[in-house]
CSV table of C-alpha atoms in Angstrom, one decimal:
chain,number,residue,atom,x,y,z
A,1,ARG,CA,40.0,-85.0,-41.5
A,2,LEU,CA,36.3,-85.6,-41.6
A,3,GLY,CA,36.6,-86.1,-45.4
A,4,ALA,CA,39.2,-88.8,-44.7
A,5,TRP,CA,36.9,-90.6,-42.3
A,6,ALA,CA,33.9,-90.3,-44.6
A,7,SER,CA,35.4,-91.3,-47.9
A,8,HIS,CA,37.6,-94.3,-48.7
A,9,GLN,CA,39.2,-93.0,-51.9
A,10,SER,CA,38.0,-94.5,-55.1
A,11,GLU,CA,35.5,-96.7,-53.4
A,12,VAL,CA,32.1,-96.8,-55.2
A,13,ILE,CA,29.4,-94.9,-53.4
A,14,PRO,CA,25.6,-94.8,-54.1
A,15,ASP,CA,25.4,-91.1,-54.4
A,16,ARG,CA,26.6,-87.7,-53.1
A,17,THR,CA,23.8,-87.6,-50.5
A,18,THR,CA,25.2,-90.7,-48.8
A,19,LEU,CA,28.6,-89.1,-48.6
A,20,GLU,CA,27.2,-85.8,-47.2
A,21,GLN,CA,25.1,-87.7,-44.6
A,22,THR,CA,28.2,-89.6,-43.5
A,23,VAL,CA,30.1,-86.3,-43.0
A,24,ALA,CA,27.1,-85.0,-41.0
A,25,ASP,CA,27.1,-88.1,-38.8
A,26,LEU,CA,30.9,-87.7,-38.3
A,27,ARG,CA,30.4,-84.0,-37.3
A,28,LYS,CA,28.1,-85.2,-34.5
A,29,LYS,CA,30.5,-87.9,-33.5
A,30,PHE,CA,33.5,-85.5,-33.3
A,31,ALA,CA,31.4,-82.5,-32.0
A,32,ASP,CA,34.2,-81.6,-29.6
A,33,GLY,CA,36.3,-80.6,-32.5
A,34,ASN,CA,39.0,-83.2,-31.9
A,35,VAL,CA,39.1,-85.3,-35.1
A,36,PRO,CA,41.9,-87.9,-34.9
A,37,LEU,CA,43.5,-89.2,-38.1
A,38,PRO,CA,41.9,-92.4,-39.2
A,39,PRO,CA,44.1,-95.5,-38.8
A,40,PHE,CA,44.0,-96.1,-42.6
A,41,TRP,CA,45.2,-92.5,-43.4
A,42,GLY,CA,48.6,-91.9,-44.8
A,43,GLY,CA,50.3,-89.0,-46.5
A,44,PHE,CA,53.5,-87.1,-47.2
A,45,ARG,CA,54.5,-83.6,-46.5
A,46,LEU,CA,56.5,-82.2,-49.3
A,47,ARG,CA,58.6,-79.0,-48.9
A,48,PRO,CA,60.1,-78.3,-52.3
A,49,SER,CA,62.9,-75.8,-52.8
A,50,VAL,CA,62.5,-75.8,-56.6
A,51,MET,CA,59.4,-76.3,-58.7
A,52,GLU,CA,59.0,-76.1,-62.5
A,53,PHE,CA,55.8,-75.7,-64.4
A,54,TRP,CA,55.8,-76.7,-68.1
A,55,GLN,CA,53.1,-76.0,-70.6
A,56,GLY,CA,53.5,-77.5,-74.1
A,57,ARG,CA,53.0,-75.2,-77.0
A,58,GLU,CA,53.2,-75.4,-80.8
A,59,ASN,CA,56.6,-75.3,-82.5
A,60,ARG,CA,58.3,-76.4,-79.4
A,61,LEU,CA,58.0,-72.9,-77.9
A,62,HIS,CA,56.9,-74.3,-74.6
A,63,ASP,CA,56.4,-72.2,-71.5
A,64,ARG,CA,58.7,-73.1,-68.6
A,65,ILE,CA,58.4,-71.3,-65.3
A,66,ARG,CA,60.8,-72.2,-62.4
A,67,TYR,CA,60.2,-71.2,-58.8
A,68,THR,CA,63.3,-71.4,-56.6
A,69,GLN,CA,63.1,-70.8,-52.8
A,70,LYS,CA,65.7,-68.4,-51.6
A,71,ASP,CA,65.5,-67.8,-47.8
A,72,ASP,CA,61.8,-67.0,-47.2
A,73,LEU,CA,61.1,-65.8,-50.8
A,74,TRP,CA,60.3,-67.5,-54.1
A,75,VAL,CA,62.3,-66.4,-57.1
A,76,ILE,CA,60.3,-66.8,-60.4
A,77,GLU,CA,62.2,-67.3,-63.6
A,78,ARG,CA,61.2,-68.0,-67.2
A,79,LEU,CA,63.4,-70.7,-68.8
A,80,ALA,CA,64.1,-71.2,-72.5
A,81,PRO,CA,62.2,-74.1,-74.0
């Protein structure tokens, strides 16, 4: 959360030292450990039940690995290209 407060994504900053100093200042500001979400923060929580990873290879013999959630376990399967 400190990173969200310290860094407005894709904004130009002078150098890394400035970013690190901003984080240090925020650590002092939120010294009690309660760091609220910034008002400009947004996000999504994804809970996938199936994921597939694809890695292209020569001759169309691509690697495809599928992860499928079954109960509390993930089943891993290799798929034909």
